[in-house]
XYZ file of C-alpha atoms in Angstrom:
565
model
C 35.667 8.324 23.523
C 32.225 7.436 24.925
C 32.015 3.781 26.069
C 29.660 1.367 24.315
C 27.508 0.900 27.424
C 27.128 4.660 27.843
C 26.249 5.037 24.155
C 23.527 2.421 24.553
C 22.209 4.186 27.652
C 22.120 7.530 25.839
C 20.325 5.918 22.900
C 17.688 4.440 25.210
C 17.247 7.816 26.923
C 16.723 9.502 23.545
C 14.074 6.936 22.622
C 12.259 7.351 25.937
C 12.455 11.141 25.643
C 10.932 11.037 22.148
C 8.069 8.884 23.406
C 7.553 11.238 26.376
C 7.481 14.301 24.124
C 5.057 12.542 21.790
C 2.679 12.028 24.707
C 2.552 15.791 25.213
C 2.382 16.774 21.548
C -0.863 18.225 20.273
C -1.525 16.895 16.776
C -4.255 18.368 14.637
C -6.491 15.986 12.648
C -4.976 14.856 9.310
C -8.304 15.234 7.543
C -11.293 17.567 8.028
C -13.834 14.817 8.589
C -15.263 13.224 11.730
C -12.524 10.773 12.790
C -14.246 7.403 12.355
C -11.977 4.375 12.116
C -12.068 1.320 9.891
C -8.887 0.040 11.542
C -7.191 0.617 14.898
C -3.567 0.482 16.007
C -2.415 -3.050 16.866
C -5.385 -4.608 15.101
C -4.746 -8.192 14.022
C -4.255 -8.388 10.254
C -3.034 -11.135 7.924
C 0.631 -11.547 8.840
C 1.024 -8.372 10.911
C -0.321 -6.084 13.589
C -1.746 -2.892 12.087
C 0.797 -0.096 12.513
C -1.579 2.884 12.559
C -5.215 3.912 12.308
C -7.387 3.805 9.193
C -9.592 6.900 8.949
C -12.796 6.536 6.952
C -13.370 8.892 4.004
C -16.994 8.021 3.203
C -15.880 5.787 0.324
C -14.682 8.907 -1.496
C -11.276 9.803 -2.979
C -9.838 13.315 -2.930
C -10.255 14.815 0.547
C -7.399 17.214 1.475
C -4.873 15.542 3.782
C -3.278 17.938 6.287
C 0.044 17.979 8.123
C -0.724 17.187 11.778
C 2.185 19.318 13.063
C 5.063 21.481 11.836
C 7.937 19.637 10.233
C 9.478 18.612 6.937
C 8.837 15.875 4.377
C 11.464 13.233 5.162
C 10.333 10.454 2.835
C 8.080 9.978 -0.192
C 7.347 6.455 -1.354
C 5.365 5.510 -4.457
C 4.480 1.823 -4.757
C 1.969 -0.302 -6.643
C 1.368 -2.267 -3.425
C 1.649 -1.665 0.327
C 0.916 1.941 1.318
C 0.751 3.006 -2.346
C 1.411 6.744 -2.477
C 2.815 7.486 0.988
C 4.231 10.554 2.711
C 6.403 10.855 5.846
C 6.839 14.078 7.845
C 9.433 14.477 10.619
C 8.455 16.717 13.558
C 10.663 18.580 16.054
C 9.472 16.437 18.990
C 11.167 13.307 17.597
C 8.148 11.757 15.904
C 7.250 11.077 12.279
C 3.705 11.185 10.936
C 2.879 8.831 8.054
C 0.063 9.176 5.516
C -0.712 6.176 3.311
C -2.908 5.111 0.344
C -2.930 8.697 -0.942
C -4.433 9.512 -4.315
C -1.996 12.323 -5.072
C 0.354 14.869 -3.488
C 0.115 18.669 -3.424
C 1.595 20.481 -6.434
C 5.040 21.057 -4.900
C 5.500 17.462 -3.745
C 3.967 16.078 -6.953
C 6.459 18.062 -9.039
C 9.365 16.734 -6.939
C 8.158 13.134 -7.270
C 7.583 13.325 -11.021
C 11.073 14.735 -11.535
C 12.548 11.740 -9.676
C 10.398 9.294 -11.649
C 11.531 10.671 -14.999
C 15.172 10.851 -13.931
C 15.108 7.201 -12.820
C 12.606 6.100 -15.491
C 10.593 4.295 -12.810
C 7.056 4.654 -11.482
C 7.959 3.191 -8.091
C 10.343 5.463 -6.188
C 11.441 5.822 -2.576
C 12.891 9.276 -1.935
C 14.393 10.910 1.185
C 14.412 14.691 0.555
C 16.809 17.004 2.360
C 15.322 18.465 5.554
C 15.363 21.981 4.116
C 13.627 21.093 0.839
C 9.944 20.420 1.659
C 9.012 22.138 4.944
C 5.392 22.123 6.141
C 3.286 23.841 8.780
C 0.519 22.306 10.870
C -2.672 22.299 8.805
C -0.974 22.577 5.399
C -2.566 20.518 2.627
C 0.116 17.972 1.776
C -1.867 15.454 -0.294
C -5.313 14.075 -1.140
C -6.859 10.903 0.258
C -7.135 7.888 -1.978
C -7.149 4.128 -2.456
C -3.639 3.457 -3.780
C -1.447 0.445 -3.025
C -2.979 -2.556 -1.269
C -5.897 -0.585 0.171
C -9.233 -2.412 0.231
C -11.223 0.806 -0.224
C -10.816 4.595 0.005
C -9.433 5.677 3.386
C -6.451 7.413 4.990
C -3.882 5.249 6.745
C -2.234 7.375 9.460
C 0.689 6.601 11.764
C 2.848 8.273 14.381
C 6.340 6.773 14.676
C 9.335 7.333 16.882
C 11.667 8.957 14.323
C 14.843 7.364 15.677
C 13.613 3.777 16.057
C 10.818 3.905 13.432
C 8.629 2.018 15.928
C 4.977 2.940 15.260
C 3.177 4.372 18.291
C -0.515 4.184 19.110
C -1.945 7.544 17.914
C -4.818 7.302 20.405
C -2.298 7.318 23.268
C 0.101 9.917 21.882
C -1.856 13.128 21.676
C -4.283 12.104 18.923
C -7.760 12.025 20.448
C -10.755 9.911 19.373
C -14.403 10.371 20.338
C -15.432 7.079 21.899
C -17.160 6.162 25.160
C -18.419 2.706 24.144
C -16.925 -0.284 25.963
C -15.662 -3.307 23.982
C -18.017 -6.174 23.206
C -16.940 -9.618 24.527
C -18.573 -12.154 22.237
C -16.990 -15.609 22.552
C -14.864 -17.496 25.085
C -12.519 -20.339 24.114
C -10.809 -22.832 26.409
C -7.847 -24.825 25.053
C -6.453 -28.101 26.365
C -2.682 -27.748 26.737
C -1.884 -31.435 27.139
C -0.188 -33.493 24.415
C -2.655 -36.346 24.810
C -5.712 -34.158 24.150
C -6.957 -32.329 21.079
C -6.211 -28.627 20.820
C -9.601 -27.882 19.268
C -10.979 -25.387 21.783
C -14.177 -25.609 23.753
C -16.090 -22.495 22.741
C -18.930 -20.704 24.506
C -20.988 -17.729 23.442
C -20.799 -15.028 26.089
C -24.268 -13.890 27.288
C -25.227 -10.250 26.947
C -23.833 -8.071 29.740
C -25.729 -7.846 33.014
C -24.927 -4.116 32.949
C -22.924 -2.110 30.397
C -19.441 -3.624 30.096
C -20.001 -6.439 32.655
C -20.219 -10.022 31.382
C -20.469 -13.293 33.307
C -20.953 -17.039 32.822
C -23.337 -18.384 35.469
C -22.133 -21.981 35.886
C -18.577 -23.337 36.196
C -17.197 -24.614 32.909
C -16.173 -28.290 33.272
C -13.114 -29.517 31.358
C -11.153 -32.785 31.366
C -7.736 -31.085 31.373
C -5.850 -29.422 34.203
C -3.528 -27.317 32.056
C -5.519 -24.858 29.952
C -5.267 -21.669 27.936
C -7.932 -19.037 27.344
C -8.925 -17.386 24.072
C -11.233 -14.421 23.552
C -13.181 -13.101 20.594
C -13.791 -9.441 21.337
C -14.512 -6.390 19.203
C -15.072 -2.694 19.747
C -17.185 0.098 18.284
C -16.790 3.839 18.575
C -19.435 6.551 18.613
C -21.070 7.147 15.246
C -19.244 4.254 13.574
C -21.020 1.185 12.204
C -17.769 -0.782 11.800
C -16.202 -2.958 14.485
C -12.538 -2.602 15.414
C -10.022 -4.469 17.535
C -9.158 -3.803 21.191
C -6.120 -2.195 22.788
C -5.416 -4.183 25.954
C -6.430 -7.481 27.571
C -5.719 -8.434 31.156
C -6.520 -11.795 32.782
C -6.533 -12.600 36.491
C -6.804 -16.063 38.029
C -8.092 -16.160 41.597
C -7.443 -12.388 41.698
C -3.776 -12.712 40.634
C -2.560 -11.229 37.359
C -1.352 -13.969 34.992
C -1.584 -12.303 31.565
C -1.538 -8.805 30.088
C -1.368 -7.842 26.413
C -0.940 -4.205 25.371
C -1.041 -3.140 21.704
C 1.561 -0.379 21.764
C 5.133 0.133 20.507
C 5.125 -2.907 18.197
C 8.238 -2.808 15.942
C 7.718 -3.648 12.275
C 10.192 -6.527 12.451
C 8.085 -8.098 15.229
C 4.663 -7.560 13.667
C 4.483 -11.044 12.121
C 4.230 -12.495 15.633
C 0.542 -11.677 15.309
C 0.354 -15.266 14.014
C 1.442 -16.472 17.459
C -0.786 -14.017 19.301
C -3.982 -15.047 17.525
C -5.499 -18.497 17.098
C -4.069 -18.808 13.603
C -5.870 -22.056 12.784
C -9.248 -20.522 13.637
C -8.440 -17.467 11.521
C -7.564 -19.609 8.472
C -10.544 -21.926 8.904
C -13.250 -19.391 9.801
C -11.875 -15.863 9.368
C -12.473 -15.164 13.071
C -9.496 -13.576 14.853
C -9.250 -14.748 18.444
C -6.881 -13.256 21.012
C -4.783 -15.999 22.589
C -4.485 -15.130 26.290
C -1.360 -17.172 26.825
C 2.051 -16.913 25.225
C 3.411 -19.587 22.904
C 7.066 -20.484 23.599
C 8.248 -19.184 20.214
C 6.459 -15.832 20.521
C 9.226 -13.243 21.056
C 6.976 -10.170 21.315
C 7.701 -8.043 24.382
C 4.203 -6.531 24.715
C 3.109 -9.050 27.359
C 3.319 -9.393 31.094
C 2.648 -12.990 32.152
C 2.982 -15.537 34.911
C 3.752 -19.035 33.560
C 3.168 -17.535 30.078
C -0.520 -17.114 30.975
C -1.106 -20.884 31.189
C -3.625 -21.846 33.875
C -3.174 -24.904 36.123
C -6.525 -26.100 37.496
C -6.922 -27.677 40.916
C -8.467 -31.119 41.280
C -10.745 -30.255 44.149
C -12.043 -26.741 43.569
C -13.047 -24.404 40.771
C -10.802 -21.608 39.554
C -12.087 -18.034 39.228
C -11.052 -16.162 36.108
C -11.710 -12.534 35.220
C -10.716 -10.862 31.964
C -10.730 -7.109 31.354
C -10.632 -5.643 27.849
C -9.830 -1.993 27.005
C -10.318 -0.161 23.730
C -8.169 2.638 22.267
C -9.928 5.230 24.461
C -9.519 3.068 27.579
C -13.202 2.158 27.833
C -13.270 -1.185 29.658
C -15.359 -4.372 29.666
C -15.012 -7.355 32.018
C -15.869 -11.052 31.800
C -15.999 -13.243 34.920
C -16.408 -17.039 35.034
C -15.221 -20.191 36.771
C -13.548 -23.315 35.378
C -13.392 -26.681 37.124
C -11.449 -29.854 36.354
C -13.675 -32.895 35.817
C -11.966 -36.024 34.420
C -15.370 -37.285 33.232
C -16.023 -34.213 31.098
C -15.942 -34.692 27.337
C -14.764 -31.157 26.557
C -11.603 -32.421 24.842
C -10.948 -35.586 22.873
C -7.964 -37.896 23.211
C -5.427 -37.629 20.399
C -4.528 -40.890 18.657
C -0.842 -41.881 18.877
C 1.191 -40.857 15.840
C 4.541 -41.744 14.311
C 4.840 -38.345 12.615
C 8.063 -36.463 13.442
C 7.991 -33.570 15.885
C 9.429 -30.266 14.631
C 10.888 -28.218 17.503
C 10.232 -24.476 17.477
C 13.732 -23.532 18.719
C 15.733 -25.911 16.490
C 16.489 -26.263 12.792
C 14.138 -28.831 11.250
C 14.690 -30.751 8.013
C 12.591 -33.238 6.067
C 13.453 -35.120 2.865
C 12.006 -37.662 0.482
C 13.122 -38.703 -3.000
C 11.015 -35.893 -4.479
C 10.974 -33.215 -1.787
C 13.314 -31.348 0.524
C 12.535 -28.714 3.128
C 14.665 -26.972 5.723
C 13.199 -24.726 8.425
C 15.542 -22.472 10.415
C 15.287 -22.319 14.203
C 12.485 -19.954 15.194
C 10.398 -20.643 12.081
C 7.676 -22.133 14.295
C 5.959 -20.710 17.371
C 5.513 -24.048 19.123
C 6.496 -27.676 18.654
C 4.577 -29.214 15.748
C 3.786 -32.842 14.959
C 4.719 -32.552 11.303
C 2.579 -34.369 8.739
C 3.338 -34.994 5.069
C 1.902 -36.960 2.195
C 2.122 -36.865 -1.580
C 0.111 -38.162 -4.483
C 0.516 -38.503 -8.214
C -0.869 -35.617 -10.235
C -3.464 -36.437 -12.881
C -3.441 -32.919 -14.306
C -1.155 -32.705 -17.400
C -0.263 -29.115 -16.444
C 1.340 -30.275 -13.174
C 4.954 -31.439 -13.550
C 5.574 -33.027 -10.142
C 3.813 -35.006 -7.491
C 1.357 -33.019 -5.372
C 2.962 -32.451 -1.970
C 0.810 -31.871 1.116
C 3.217 -30.164 3.528
C 1.549 -30.319 6.928
C -1.573 -28.087 7.131
C -2.130 -24.482 6.079
C -3.535 -23.874 9.572
C -0.006 -24.134 11.050
C 1.662 -20.679 11.049
C 5.271 -20.282 9.890
C 7.244 -17.218 11.006
C 10.479 -17.372 9.002
C 11.130 -18.250 5.376
C 12.141 -21.853 4.854
C 13.704 -23.500 1.816
C 11.473 -25.827 -0.178
C 12.737 -28.036 -3.002
C 10.582 -30.165 -5.319
C 11.791 -32.623 -7.944
C 9.858 -32.107 -11.193
C 8.667 -35.126 -13.167
C 8.302 -35.503 -16.948
C 9.785 -32.046 -17.516
C 12.017 -31.606 -20.605
C 15.143 -29.562 -19.886
C 14.180 -26.991 -22.517
C 11.266 -25.982 -20.294
C 13.333 -25.560 -17.099
C 13.427 -21.712 -17.311
C 9.606 -21.597 -17.196
C 9.139 -23.903 -14.192
C 7.692 -22.421 -10.986
C 6.648 -23.841 -7.638
C 3.042 -23.005 -6.813
C 0.943 -23.129 -3.656
C -2.701 -24.073 -4.118
C -4.852 -22.102 -1.718
C -8.115 -23.209 -0.125
C -10.132 -21.418 -2.800
C -8.066 -23.230 -5.492
C -6.291 -20.017 -6.479
C -2.563 -20.388 -7.115
C 0.372 -18.471 -5.641
C 3.566 -18.768 -7.681
C 7.016 -18.380 -6.104
C 10.267 -17.107 -7.558
C 11.924 -20.454 -8.193
C 15.547 -21.392 -8.913
C 17.206 -24.678 -9.845
C 19.617 -26.436 -7.506
C 20.814 -29.703 -9.053
C 17.661 -31.722 -9.797
C 15.410 -29.736 -7.459
C 13.379 -26.625 -8.190
C 13.585 -24.509 -5.037
C 11.930 -21.465 -3.479
C 11.641 -19.614 -0.187
C 8.214 -19.670 1.468
C 6.508 -18.990 4.811
C 3.480 -21.213 4.301
C 2.595 -24.848 4.782
C 0.049 -26.328 2.403
C -0.295 -27.953 -1.030
C 2.648 -27.466 -3.404
C 3.609 -28.634 -6.907
C 5.436 -27.547 -10.081
C 3.844 -25.877 -13.098
C 5.072 -24.105 -16.228
C 4.538 -20.446 -17.008
C 4.962 -20.094 -20.765
C 2.098 -17.680 -21.328
C 2.886 -14.038 -22.047
C 1.130 -11.339 -20.013
C -2.039 -9.840 -21.422
C -2.313 -6.160 -22.389
C -5.855 -4.940 -22.971
C -6.583 -1.280 -23.821
C -9.624 0.109 -22.009
C -10.610 2.002 -25.133
C -10.594 0.841 -28.756
C -10.327 4.432 -29.946
C -7.055 5.935 -31.179
C -8.261 9.524 -30.930
C -7.268 10.937 -27.522
C -7.502 14.626 -28.419
C -10.170 15.231 -25.758
C -8.848 12.727 -23.179
C -6.264 13.234 -20.449
C -5.347 9.557 -19.912
C -4.727 6.311 -21.721
C -5.263 3.111 -19.705
C -4.720 -0.642 -20.016
C -5.574 -3.785 -18.108
C -2.436 -5.897 -17.684
C -2.316 -9.307 -16.051
C -0.344 -12.536 -15.931
C -1.775 -16.015 -15.528
C 0.763 -17.444 -13.082
C 4.090 -15.927 -12.018
C 2.862 -12.314 -11.961
C 3.854 -8.965 -13.468
C 7.510 -8.096 -12.942
C 8.249 -5.119 -15.228
C 6.407 -2.631 -17.383
C 7.617 0.181 -19.605
C 5.849 2.669 -21.838
C 7.378 4.791 -24.593
C 5.740 7.698 -26.411
C 7.506 8.642 -29.622
C 10.479 6.559 -28.451
C 10.871 8.344 -25.101
C 10.165 6.895 -21.647
C 6.718 7.898 -20.357
C 5.392 7.667 -16.806
C 2.882 4.826 -16.543
C 1.304 4.383 -13.119
C 0.526 0.833 -11.971
C -2.436 -0.081 -9.768
C -1.560 -3.711 -9.004
C -4.737 -4.679 -7.164
C -6.889 -3.618 -10.127
C -4.420 -4.768 -12.851
C -4.527 -1.198 -14.165
C -1.692 0.586 -15.976
C -2.300 4.154 -17.113
C -0.529 7.256 -18.402
C -1.649 10.843 -17.848
C -0.671 12.851 -20.886
C 1.906 15.562 -20.264
C 0.765 19.128 -20.984
C 3.674 19.657 -23.374
C 2.664 16.757 -25.657
C 2.179 18.406 -29.052
C -1.121 17.983 -30.929
C -1.013 15.465 -33.758
C -0.067 11.824 -34.352
C 2.020 9.915 -31.809
C 3.401 6.416 -31.365
C 2.921 4.475 -28.103
C 4.862 1.279 -27.368
C 4.215 -0.777 -24.245
C 6.326 -3.664 -22.935
C 5.170 -5.896 -20.046
C 7.091 -8.921 -18.720
C 6.362 -11.501 -16.039
C 8.640 -13.039 -13.411
C 9.970 -15.753 -15.749
C 10.628 -13.157 -18.466
C 7.711 -13.877 -20.765
C 7.245 -10.589 -22.627
C 4.210 -8.958 -24.206
C 4.222 -5.853 -26.387
C 1.531 -3.462 -27.551
C 1.819 -0.639 -30.062
C -0.638 2.093 -30.930
C -0.642 5.128 -33.167
C -2.870 7.704 -31.524
C -3.966 11.248 -32.093
C -3.673 13.936 -29.418
């Protein structure tokens, strides 16, 4: 019997060996186009670090997608969201290549997928074929590029993962080469006051153009009225022949020539990717859309991709300026450097004094609860990245479609890592309408996000990971089903398509029958599109189509059509 400690050691060795072999693997390109990226590995995205690279396809769907190495198809996932049509191939060196947002698969894989869909009577499937079933060789056409799932435009999402751990690796550093000799562009510097008595709104400075390629400097010392500071950086990168800007790979900061902070975008596990909200200046992202690298580590940030001294926090001297240099690398290890000095000056007006407050402080490492007569919330320990002075207010709703007070739960600029339980007491709501009640979040653009809501005593409750403006509404409206053609003669058409949508809670289920038998309808959630490609064995003549669509509170809509084929 092998001891537990030895088993762990062997497991770690296997992981390290897989990563080592991946470094030496030669992968061929997954698409026969110049490899220009619209997204890099580790790029900061909404709620996650990007797990792969996004390869541009000239805004076009249908380019052949090729296996980057020998192996076998280990997973096929079809989803209306996320990666959409995705394909996973395991390789002998212990890595898995992933291809996402595909338009379609090759004939063999397509036939396998369709068989599973009809057997399970489901469009969305997640299959794990036997290793001997779908073998591929390097360069084989396995699929065609597309825009499926949550893609914002046609492109190929590509990943390399450690097969055992499923940790995504940086393709640019694991045998997948990019053509790029352009150094990153350092555009804006931010200095943050890390004292409770001062505002955390940063002092920002535009970085002058480089004195020579890749070398940036601020001429005069920056004066601040705080001795404990953090640094933020807005930096982007371009690659040869690409008009789009991407994110950077590594940032390193030295203070008086000593390393105090290093961030490296590599080996980021999926279950840690949400810590991007602690890495970036989340408030600036929400308010302006600008993603700023925070060059110090918040106490609740559990990512292990940093090397820091004092979590990267800088302590300024009273009598002399502090020299700071920051180096930034891109995916191809091109480097840029910014040098500047910061000095403490108590007479500076860089940061404003914060007014005293009686608001409660939520601790990042403790469970936090808050209750009123009409609201209850409970945050688990680790839901926050730092201690937060929690604010709350409510007001009466004047809108007759709102069935509770309007609750302002802190600010939407405060990031929340873990789901917390929110309960709201509805007002003026007859019991007969309880099944249709949902908690909604009103976003900055006044759009509404509805949550799956359940009753607990007199409270309507949900799980959420956002602060902001919440209240209760009713969803009693059935989904809409709108055919894209008013014709019932489809003899010369290969598809029938519908727009389906729901006003509040969202589409939950959809089912199509042709002549009483289940038919495969594909759902494109981002475009509210539901369509069926007619099977080749559908006999000419008259047919009956029946469509059923329901939302998340079980409002149901039906549509029937007699059509000719």
